[in-house]
PDB file of C-alpha atoms in Angstrom:
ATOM      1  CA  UNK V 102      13.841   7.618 -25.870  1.00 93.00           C
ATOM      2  CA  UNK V 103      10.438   6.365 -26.980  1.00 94.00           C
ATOM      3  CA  UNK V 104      11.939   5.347 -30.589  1.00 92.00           C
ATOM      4  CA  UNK V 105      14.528   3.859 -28.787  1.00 92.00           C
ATOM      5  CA  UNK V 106      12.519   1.475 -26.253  1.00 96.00           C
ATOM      6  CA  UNK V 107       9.480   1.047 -28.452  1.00 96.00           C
ATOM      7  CA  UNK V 108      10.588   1.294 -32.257  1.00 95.00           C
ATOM      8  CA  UNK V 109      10.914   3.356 -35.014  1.00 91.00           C
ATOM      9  CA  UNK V 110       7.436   3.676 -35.891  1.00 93.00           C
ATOM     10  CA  UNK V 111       6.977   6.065 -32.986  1.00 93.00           C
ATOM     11  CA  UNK V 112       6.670   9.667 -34.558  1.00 89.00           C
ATOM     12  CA  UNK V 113       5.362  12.720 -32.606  1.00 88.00           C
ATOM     13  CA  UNK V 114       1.648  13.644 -33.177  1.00 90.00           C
ATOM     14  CA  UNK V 115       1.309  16.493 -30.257  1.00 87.00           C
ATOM     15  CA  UNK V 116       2.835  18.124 -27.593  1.00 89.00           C
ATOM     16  CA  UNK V 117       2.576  20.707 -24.824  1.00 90.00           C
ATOM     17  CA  UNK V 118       5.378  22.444 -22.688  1.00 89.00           C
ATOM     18  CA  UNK V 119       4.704  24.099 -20.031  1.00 90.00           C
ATOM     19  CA  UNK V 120       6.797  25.212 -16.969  1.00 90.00           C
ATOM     20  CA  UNK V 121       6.935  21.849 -14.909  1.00 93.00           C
ATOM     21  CA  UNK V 122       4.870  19.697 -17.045  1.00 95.00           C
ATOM     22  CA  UNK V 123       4.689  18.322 -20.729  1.00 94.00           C
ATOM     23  CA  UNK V 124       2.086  16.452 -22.593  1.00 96.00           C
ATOM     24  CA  UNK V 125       3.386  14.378 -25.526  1.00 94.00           C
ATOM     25  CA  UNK V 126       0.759  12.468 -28.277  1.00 95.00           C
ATOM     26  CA  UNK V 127       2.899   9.590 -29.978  1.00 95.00           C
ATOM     27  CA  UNK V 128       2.048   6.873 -32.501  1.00 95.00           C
ATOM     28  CA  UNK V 129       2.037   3.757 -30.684  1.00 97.00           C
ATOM     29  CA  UNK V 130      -1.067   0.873 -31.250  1.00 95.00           C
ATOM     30  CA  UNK V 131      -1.042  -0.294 -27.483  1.00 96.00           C
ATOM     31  CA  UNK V 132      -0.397   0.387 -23.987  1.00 97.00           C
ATOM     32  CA  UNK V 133       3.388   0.814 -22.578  1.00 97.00           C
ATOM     33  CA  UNK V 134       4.219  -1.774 -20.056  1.00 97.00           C
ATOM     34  CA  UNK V 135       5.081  -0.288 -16.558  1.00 97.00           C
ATOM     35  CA  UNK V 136       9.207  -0.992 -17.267  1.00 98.00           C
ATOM     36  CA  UNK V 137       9.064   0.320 -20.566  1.00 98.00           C
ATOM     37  CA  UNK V 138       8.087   3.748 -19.400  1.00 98.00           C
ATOM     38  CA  UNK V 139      10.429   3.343 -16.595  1.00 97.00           C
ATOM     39  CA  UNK V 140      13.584   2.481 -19.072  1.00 97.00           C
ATOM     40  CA  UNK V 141      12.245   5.893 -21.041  1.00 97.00           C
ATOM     41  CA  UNK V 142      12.742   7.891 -17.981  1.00 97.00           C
ATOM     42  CA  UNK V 143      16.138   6.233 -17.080  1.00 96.00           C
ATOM     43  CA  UNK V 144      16.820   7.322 -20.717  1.00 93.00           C
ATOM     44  CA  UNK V 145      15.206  11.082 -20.390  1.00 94.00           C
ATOM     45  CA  UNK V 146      16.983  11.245 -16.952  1.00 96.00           C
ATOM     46  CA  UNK V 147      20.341   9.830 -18.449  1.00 93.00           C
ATOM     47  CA  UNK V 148      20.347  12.735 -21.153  1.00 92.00           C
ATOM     48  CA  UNK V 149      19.423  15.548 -18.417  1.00 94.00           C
ATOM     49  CA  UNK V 150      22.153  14.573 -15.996  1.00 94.00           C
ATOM     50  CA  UNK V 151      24.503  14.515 -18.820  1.00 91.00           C
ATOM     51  CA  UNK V 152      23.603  18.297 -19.175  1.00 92.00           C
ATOM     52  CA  UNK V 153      24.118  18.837 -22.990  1.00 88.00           C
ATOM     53  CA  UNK V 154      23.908  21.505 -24.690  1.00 88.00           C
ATOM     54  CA  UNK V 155      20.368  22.591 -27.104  1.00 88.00           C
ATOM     55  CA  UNK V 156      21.591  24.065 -30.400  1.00 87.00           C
ATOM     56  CA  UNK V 157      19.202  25.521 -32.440  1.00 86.00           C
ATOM     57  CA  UNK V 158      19.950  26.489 -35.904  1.00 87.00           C
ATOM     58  CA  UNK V 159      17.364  27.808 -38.927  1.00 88.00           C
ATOM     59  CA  UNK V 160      17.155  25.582 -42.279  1.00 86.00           C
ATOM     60  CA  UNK V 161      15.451  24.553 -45.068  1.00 86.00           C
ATOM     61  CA  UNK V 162      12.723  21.381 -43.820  1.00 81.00           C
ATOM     62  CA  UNK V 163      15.428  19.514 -46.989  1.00 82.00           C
ATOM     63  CA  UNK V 164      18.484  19.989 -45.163  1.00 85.00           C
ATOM     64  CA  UNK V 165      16.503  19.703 -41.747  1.00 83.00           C
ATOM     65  CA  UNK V 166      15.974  16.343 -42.891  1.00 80.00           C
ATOM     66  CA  UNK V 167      18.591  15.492 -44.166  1.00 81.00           C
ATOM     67  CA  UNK V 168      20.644  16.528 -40.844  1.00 79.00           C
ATOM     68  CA  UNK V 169      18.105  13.775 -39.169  1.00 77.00           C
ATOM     69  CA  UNK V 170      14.940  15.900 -37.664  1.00 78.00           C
ATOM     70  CA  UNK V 171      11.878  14.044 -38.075  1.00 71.00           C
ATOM     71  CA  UNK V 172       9.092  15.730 -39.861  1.00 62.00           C
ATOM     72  CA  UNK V 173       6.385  16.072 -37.048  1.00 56.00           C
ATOM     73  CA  UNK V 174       3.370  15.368 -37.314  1.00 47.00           C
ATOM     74  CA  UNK V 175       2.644  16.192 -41.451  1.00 55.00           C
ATOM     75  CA  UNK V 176       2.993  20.081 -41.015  1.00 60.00           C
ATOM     76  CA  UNK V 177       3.624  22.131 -43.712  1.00 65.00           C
ATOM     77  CA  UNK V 178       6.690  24.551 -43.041  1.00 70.00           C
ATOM     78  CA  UNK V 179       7.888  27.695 -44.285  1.00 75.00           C
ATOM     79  CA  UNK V 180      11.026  28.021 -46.581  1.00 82.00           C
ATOM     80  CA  UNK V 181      13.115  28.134 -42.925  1.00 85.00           C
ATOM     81  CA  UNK V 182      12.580  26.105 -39.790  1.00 85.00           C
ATOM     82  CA  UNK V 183      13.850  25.851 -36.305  1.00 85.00           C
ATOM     83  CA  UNK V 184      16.052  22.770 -36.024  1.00 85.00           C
ATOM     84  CA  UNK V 185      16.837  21.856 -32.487  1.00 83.00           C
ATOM     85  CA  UNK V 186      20.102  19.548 -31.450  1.00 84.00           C
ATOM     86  CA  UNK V 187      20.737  18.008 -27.714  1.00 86.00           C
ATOM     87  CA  UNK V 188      22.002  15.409 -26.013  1.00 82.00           C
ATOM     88  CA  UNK V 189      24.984  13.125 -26.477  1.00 73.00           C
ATOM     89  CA  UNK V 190      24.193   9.919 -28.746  1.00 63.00           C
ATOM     90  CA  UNK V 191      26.206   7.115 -29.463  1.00 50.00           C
ATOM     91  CA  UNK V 192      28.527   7.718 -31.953  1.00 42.00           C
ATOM     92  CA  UNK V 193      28.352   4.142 -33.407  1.00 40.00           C
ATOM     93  CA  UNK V 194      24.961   5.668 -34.240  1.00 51.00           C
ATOM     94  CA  UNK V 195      26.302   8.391 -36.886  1.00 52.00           C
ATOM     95  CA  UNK V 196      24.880  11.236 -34.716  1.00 53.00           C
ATOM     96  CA  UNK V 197      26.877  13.823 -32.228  1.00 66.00           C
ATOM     97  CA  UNK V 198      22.842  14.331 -30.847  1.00 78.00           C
ATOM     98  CA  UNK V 199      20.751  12.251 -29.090  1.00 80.00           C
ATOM     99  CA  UNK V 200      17.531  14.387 -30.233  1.00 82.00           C
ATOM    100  CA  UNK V 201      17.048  16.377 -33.429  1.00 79.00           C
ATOM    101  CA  UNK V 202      14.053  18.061 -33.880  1.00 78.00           C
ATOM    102  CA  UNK V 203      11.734  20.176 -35.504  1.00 77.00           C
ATOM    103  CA  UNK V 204      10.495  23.200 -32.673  1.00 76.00           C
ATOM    104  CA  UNK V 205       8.696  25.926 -33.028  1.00 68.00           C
ATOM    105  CA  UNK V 206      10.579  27.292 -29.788  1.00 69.00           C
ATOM    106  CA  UNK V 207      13.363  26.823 -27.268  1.00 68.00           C
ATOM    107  CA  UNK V 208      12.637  25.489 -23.739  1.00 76.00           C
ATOM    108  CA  UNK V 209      16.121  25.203 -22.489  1.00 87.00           C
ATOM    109  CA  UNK V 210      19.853  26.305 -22.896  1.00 88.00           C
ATOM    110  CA  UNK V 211      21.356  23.024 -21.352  1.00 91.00           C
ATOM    111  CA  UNK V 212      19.406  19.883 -20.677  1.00 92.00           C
ATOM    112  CA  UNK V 213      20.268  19.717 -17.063  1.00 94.00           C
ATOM    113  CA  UNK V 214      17.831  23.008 -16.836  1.00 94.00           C
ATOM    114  CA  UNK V 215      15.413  20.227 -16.707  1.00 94.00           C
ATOM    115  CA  UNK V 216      16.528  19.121 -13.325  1.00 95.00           C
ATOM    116  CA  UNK V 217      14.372  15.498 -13.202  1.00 97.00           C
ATOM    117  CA  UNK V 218      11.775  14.152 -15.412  1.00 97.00           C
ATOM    118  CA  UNK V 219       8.888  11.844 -14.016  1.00 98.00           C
ATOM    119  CA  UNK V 220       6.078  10.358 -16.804  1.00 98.00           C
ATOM    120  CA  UNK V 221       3.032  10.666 -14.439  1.00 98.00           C
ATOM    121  CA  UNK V 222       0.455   8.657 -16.566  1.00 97.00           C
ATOM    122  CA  UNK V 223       0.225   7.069 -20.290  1.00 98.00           C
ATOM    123  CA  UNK V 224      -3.188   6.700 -21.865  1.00 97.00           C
ATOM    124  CA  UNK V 225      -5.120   6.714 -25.511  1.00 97.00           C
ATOM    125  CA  UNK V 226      -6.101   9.579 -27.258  1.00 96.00           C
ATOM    126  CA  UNK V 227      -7.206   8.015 -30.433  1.00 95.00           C
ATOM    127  CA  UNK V 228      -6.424   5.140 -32.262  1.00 95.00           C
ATOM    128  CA  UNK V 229      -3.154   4.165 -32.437  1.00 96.00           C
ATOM    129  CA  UNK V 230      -2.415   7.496 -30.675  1.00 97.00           C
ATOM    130  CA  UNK V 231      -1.030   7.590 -27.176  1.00 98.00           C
ATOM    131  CA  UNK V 232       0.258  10.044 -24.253  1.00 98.00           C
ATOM    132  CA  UNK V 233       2.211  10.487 -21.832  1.00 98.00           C
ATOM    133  CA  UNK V 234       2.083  13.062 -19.213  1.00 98.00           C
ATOM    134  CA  UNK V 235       5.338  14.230 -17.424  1.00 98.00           C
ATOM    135  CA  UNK V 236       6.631  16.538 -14.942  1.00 98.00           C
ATOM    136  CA  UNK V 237       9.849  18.218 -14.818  1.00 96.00           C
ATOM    137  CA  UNK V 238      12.129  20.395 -12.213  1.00 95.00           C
ATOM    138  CA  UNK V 239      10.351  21.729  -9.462  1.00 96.00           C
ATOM    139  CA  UNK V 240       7.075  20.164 -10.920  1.00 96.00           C
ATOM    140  CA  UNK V 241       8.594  16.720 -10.472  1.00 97.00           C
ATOM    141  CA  UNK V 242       9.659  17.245  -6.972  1.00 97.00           C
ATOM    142  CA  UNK V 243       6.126  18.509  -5.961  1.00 97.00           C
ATOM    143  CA  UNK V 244       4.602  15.682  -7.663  1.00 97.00           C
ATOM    144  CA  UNK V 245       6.826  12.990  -5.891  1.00 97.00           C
ATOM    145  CA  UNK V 246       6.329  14.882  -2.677  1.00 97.00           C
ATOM    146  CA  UNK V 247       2.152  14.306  -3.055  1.00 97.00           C
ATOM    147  CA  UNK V 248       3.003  10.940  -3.723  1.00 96.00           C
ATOM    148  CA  UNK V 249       5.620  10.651  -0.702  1.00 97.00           C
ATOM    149  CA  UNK V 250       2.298  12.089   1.416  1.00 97.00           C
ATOM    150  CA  UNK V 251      -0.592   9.518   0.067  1.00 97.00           C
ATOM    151  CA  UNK V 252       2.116   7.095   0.623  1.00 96.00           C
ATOM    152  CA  UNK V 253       2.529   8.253   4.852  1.00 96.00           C
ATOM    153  CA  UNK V 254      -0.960   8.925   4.650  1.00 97.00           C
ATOM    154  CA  UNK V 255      -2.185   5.339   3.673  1.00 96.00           C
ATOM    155  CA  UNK V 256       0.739   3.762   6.508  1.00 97.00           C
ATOM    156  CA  UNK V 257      -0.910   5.907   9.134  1.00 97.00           C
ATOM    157  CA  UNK V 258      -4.429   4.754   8.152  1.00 96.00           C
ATOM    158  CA  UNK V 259      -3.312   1.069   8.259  1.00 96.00           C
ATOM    159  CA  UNK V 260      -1.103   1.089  10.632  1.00 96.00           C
ATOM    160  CA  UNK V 261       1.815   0.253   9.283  1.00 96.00           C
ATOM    161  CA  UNK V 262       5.677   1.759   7.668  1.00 96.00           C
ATOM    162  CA  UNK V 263       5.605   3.488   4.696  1.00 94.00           C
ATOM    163  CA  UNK V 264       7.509   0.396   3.121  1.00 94.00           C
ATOM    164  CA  UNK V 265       4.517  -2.422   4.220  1.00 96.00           C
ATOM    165  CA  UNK V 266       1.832  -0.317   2.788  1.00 96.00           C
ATOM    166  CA  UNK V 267       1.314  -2.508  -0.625  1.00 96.00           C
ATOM    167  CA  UNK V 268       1.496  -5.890   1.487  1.00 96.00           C
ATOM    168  CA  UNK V 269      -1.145  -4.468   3.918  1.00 96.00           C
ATOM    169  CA  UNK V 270      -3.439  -3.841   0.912  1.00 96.00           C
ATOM    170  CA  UNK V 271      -2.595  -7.100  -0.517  1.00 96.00           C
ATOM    171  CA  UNK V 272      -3.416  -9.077   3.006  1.00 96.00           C
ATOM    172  CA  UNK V 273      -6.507  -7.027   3.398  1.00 95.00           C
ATOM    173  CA  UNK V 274      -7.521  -7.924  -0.330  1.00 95.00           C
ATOM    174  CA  UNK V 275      -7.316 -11.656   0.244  1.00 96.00           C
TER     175      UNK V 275
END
C-alpha cells in the first residue's frame, strides 16, 4: 500500500509484529500527508476485508525474486527463504497477490485474522527513513475506544457534543 500511494522507491528497512500492534521503518525522504496515510489504510483495510489467503512457500532468494518479493532491507539469506503471498491484486498488474514478501515468520492464515488496521502515528527515524506505527484487531478497537474517551472527555470539559469539540477549540483559539 505504501509503494502504491507513495512510489516505488519505498522499500522496507524494519519492522516489528506484535499481537495488536506493528512498527514498520520505510524509505521515504519526507513526511506523509494526513490523506496519504489515510488512502494506505483504506488500502490495508481493503485487503483485510477481502480476507485472502497467506501462502507461504520456501525458495531460493533467485526464484524469490524472480516470483516478485522484494529483497528487504540488504540481508543476506540462506540457500532457502520464506516467501510469503496474500491479498488479491489487480490482475492488469501481472500478479494473483497483492503482497509478496520476504518473512522470517507467519502472522496470519487469512488476512481477515487481522480484523482492522489503524496507523496511529508516522515519524523519522533517520534520514530518509520513516515509521509508521499501527494497531490491529482488538488493539485497534482499544485504541479507537481511548480516542472515543479523550474525545467525550474534552466535550464534557467544554461543554459541548462530541461532534463541536474541534470548533470549540478553534473559537477559543481565536
Amino acid at each position: 500500500a505504501l509503494r502504491r500511494i507513495l512510489g516505488p522507491h519505498v522499500t522496507q528497512k524494519g519492522s516489528l509484529v506484535q499481537e495488536g500492534y506493528l512498527r514498520f521503518d520505510f524509505s521515504h525522504g519526507k513526511p506523509i500527508a494526513e490523506e496519504d496515510l489515510r488512502a494506505v489504510e483504506n488500502i490495508v483495510n481493503e485487503q483485510v476485508r477481502a480476507n485472502g489467503e497467506v501462502t507461504t512457500r520456501l525458495m531460493t532468494p533467485d526464484e524469490a525474486i524472480n516470483a516478485g518479493a522484494l529483497a528487504l532491507f540488504g540481508e543476506k539469506y540462506g540457500e532457502e527463504v520464506r516467501v510469503l503471498s496474500m491479498g488479491n491484486h489487480a490482475v492488469a498488474e501481472g500478479r494473483s497477490a497483492y503482497s509478496v514478501e520476504l518473512c522470517g515468520g507467519t502472522h496470519v492464515a487469512r488476512l481477515g485474522d487481522i480484523g482492522v488496521f489503524t496507523i496511529t502515528s508516522e515519524s523519522a527515524v533517520a534520514a530518509g527513513i520513516r515509521r509508521i506505527e499501527a494497531r490491529t484487531g482488538l488493539g485497534a478497537i482499544e485504541y479507537f475506544n481511548s480516542m472515543e474517551d479523550t474525545v467525550r472527555s474534552l466535550a464534557d470539559s467544554l461543554k459541548v457534543g462530541s461532534g463541536d469539540v474541534v470548533s470549540r477549540v478553534e473559537k477559543l483559539m481565536e
